[in-house]
Amino acid sequence: MQLSEIQYKTATPIDGYGPGFFRVAGEALKGSICLTAESASTWGGFDDLQVLEKLIGRVDVVLVGTGESMTPIPTPFRNAFETANLGVDPMTSPSACRTFNVLLAEGRRVAVLLLPV
């Protein structure tokens, strides 16, 4: 088996996470965040639909990390994204971090919305 190092080109992967924070490009970001290949910003949780404006036309899929455990995405939130033709894929935040990094390495147009663990 041949192993090769993952290349992210200009995208910035998630380096790590812990109680209440995510580490991106060596910087600890506290609380809930929205992350794309190009930027990181705070996210106000499921009541914050303004995040949708940042993502339309920039990404094809949105991963949603629901914290330490898997919880359903509220219907109004899911409906807003589906109306904008953006799929949302809920999972635990640790799984969302790993999946985001893999999709970035593949060059996919992906965003992740993360609630802290």
Short mmCIF file of C-alpha atoms in Angstrom, two decimals:
data_model
loop_
_atom_site.label_atom_id
_atom_site.label_comp_id
_atom_site.label_asym_id
_atom_site.label_seq_id
_atom_site.Cartn_x
_atom_site.Cartn_y
_atom_site.Cartn_z
CA MET A 1 0.00 0.00 0.00
CA GLN A 2 1.27 3.43 -0.91
CA LEU A 3 0.44 6.35 1.37
CA SER A 4 0.50 9.91 0.18
CA GLU A 5 0.08 13.14 2.08
CA ILE A 6 -3.23 14.95 1.60
CA GLN A 7 -2.94 18.17 -0.37
CA TYR A 8 -5.48 20.95 0.24
CA LYS A 9 -4.16 23.46 -2.34
CA THR A 10 -5.52 26.82 -1.12
CA ALA A 11 -8.28 25.41 1.10
CA THR A 12 -7.92 25.39 4.89
CA PRO A 13 -8.85 22.16 6.70
CA ILE A 14 -9.98 21.77 10.30
CA ASP A 15 -6.92 21.01 12.43
CA GLY A 16 -8.78 19.88 15.53
CA TYR A 17 -11.58 20.52 17.99
CA GLY A 18 -12.29 20.39 21.69
CA PRO A 19 -14.85 21.49 24.26
CA GLY A 20 -16.35 24.70 22.84
CA PHE A 21 -13.83 25.35 20.04
CA PHE A 22 -12.58 24.32 16.60
CA ARG A 23 -8.99 24.83 15.41
CA VAL A 24 -8.63 26.11 11.84
CA ALA A 25 -5.26 27.16 10.42
CA GLY A 26 -3.81 27.01 13.92
CA GLU A 27 -6.38 29.43 15.33
CA ALA A 28 -8.95 28.37 17.95
CA LEU A 29 -12.43 29.53 16.96
CA LYS A 30 -14.88 29.46 19.86
CA GLY A 31 -18.54 28.56 19.60
CA SER A 32 -20.49 27.65 16.48
CA ILE A 33 -18.80 28.27 13.13
CA CYS A 34 -19.39 28.26 9.39
CA LEU A 35 -16.41 27.09 7.36
CA THR A 36 -15.81 26.96 3.61
CA ALA A 37 -12.61 26.38 1.66
CA GLU A 38 -12.04 30.14 1.64
CA SER A 39 -13.33 31.46 4.94
CA ALA A 40 -14.35 30.85 8.53
CA SER A 41 -16.97 32.85 10.40
CA THR A 42 -19.22 32.58 13.42
CA TRP A 43 -22.63 30.96 13.01
CA GLY A 44 -25.65 31.70 15.20
CA GLY A 45 -27.03 28.16 15.17
CA PHE A 46 -30.21 26.89 13.57
CA ASP A 47 -31.99 30.24 13.97
CA ASP A 48 -29.31 31.94 11.84
CA LEU A 49 -30.53 31.63 8.25
CA GLN A 50 -28.35 34.54 7.10
CA VAL A 51 -25.57 31.98 6.70
CA LEU A 52 -27.47 30.69 3.68
CA GLU A 53 -26.71 33.93 1.79
CA LYS A 54 -22.98 33.30 2.23
CA LEU A 55 -23.23 29.80 0.76
CA ILE A 56 -25.58 30.06 -2.23
CA GLY A 57 -23.61 29.65 -5.44
CA ARG A 58 -20.36 28.90 -3.57
CA VAL A 59 -20.98 25.34 -2.39
CA ASP A 60 -22.88 22.24 -3.49
CA VAL A 61 -23.34 20.54 -0.15
CA VAL A 62 -23.50 21.69 3.45
CA LEU A 63 -22.44 19.40 6.29
CA VAL A 64 -24.08 20.19 9.61
CA GLY A 65 -22.28 19.13 12.78
CA THR A 66 -24.90 18.90 15.52
CA GLY A 67 -22.48 18.70 18.43
CA GLU A 68 -21.41 15.62 20.37
CA SER A 69 -24.52 13.64 19.44
CA MET A 70 -26.59 13.37 16.29
CA THR A 71 -29.77 15.45 16.49
CA PRO A 72 -32.35 16.25 13.81
CA ILE A 73 -32.08 19.51 11.90
CA PRO A 74 -35.09 21.78 12.54
CA THR A 75 -37.58 21.67 9.65
CA PRO A 76 -37.53 25.43 8.87
CA PHE A 77 -33.73 25.32 8.61
CA ARG A 78 -33.74 22.26 6.34
CA ASN A 79 -36.53 23.70 4.17
CA ALA A 80 -34.65 26.99 3.65
CA PHE A 81 -31.58 25.14 2.41
CA GLU A 82 -33.54 22.75 0.21
CA THR A 83 -35.44 25.69 -1.33
CA ALA A 84 -32.01 27.16 -2.24
CA ASN A 85 -31.05 23.80 -3.84
CA LEU A 86 -28.43 23.12 -1.17
CA GLY A 87 -28.39 19.71 0.40
CA VAL A 88 -27.78 19.52 4.13
CA ASP A 89 -26.23 16.45 5.68
CA PRO A 90 -26.47 16.26 9.49
CA MET A 91 -23.94 14.31 11.55
CA THR A 92 -22.02 14.68 14.79
CA SER A 93 -19.54 17.56 14.79
CA PRO A 94 -16.47 15.26 14.94
CA SER A 95 -17.77 13.35 11.89
CA ALA A 96 -18.55 16.61 10.08
CA CYS A 97 -14.98 17.84 10.68
CA ARG A 98 -13.47 14.67 9.22
CA THR A 99 -15.88 14.57 6.27
CA PHE A 100 -15.25 18.26 5.51
CA ASN A 101 -11.49 17.66 5.36
CA VAL A 102 -11.88 14.66 3.03
CA LEU A 103 -14.19 16.56 0.67
CA LEU A 104 -11.82 19.55 0.67
CA ALA A 105 -8.95 17.28 -0.31
CA GLU A 106 -11.08 16.01 -3.20
CA GLY A 107 -11.58 19.61 -4.37
CA ARG A 108 -15.31 19.57 -3.67
CA ARG A 109 -17.37 22.73 -3.10
CA VAL A 110 -18.35 22.09 0.49
CA ALA A 111 -19.22 24.04 3.63
CA VAL A 112 -19.61 22.89 7.20
CA LEU A 113 -21.75 24.40 9.93
CA LEU A 114 -20.56 23.24 13.32
CA LEU A 115 -22.06 23.31 16.79
CA PRO A 116 -19.33 22.77 19.41
CA VAL A 117 -18.83 19.54 21.33
#
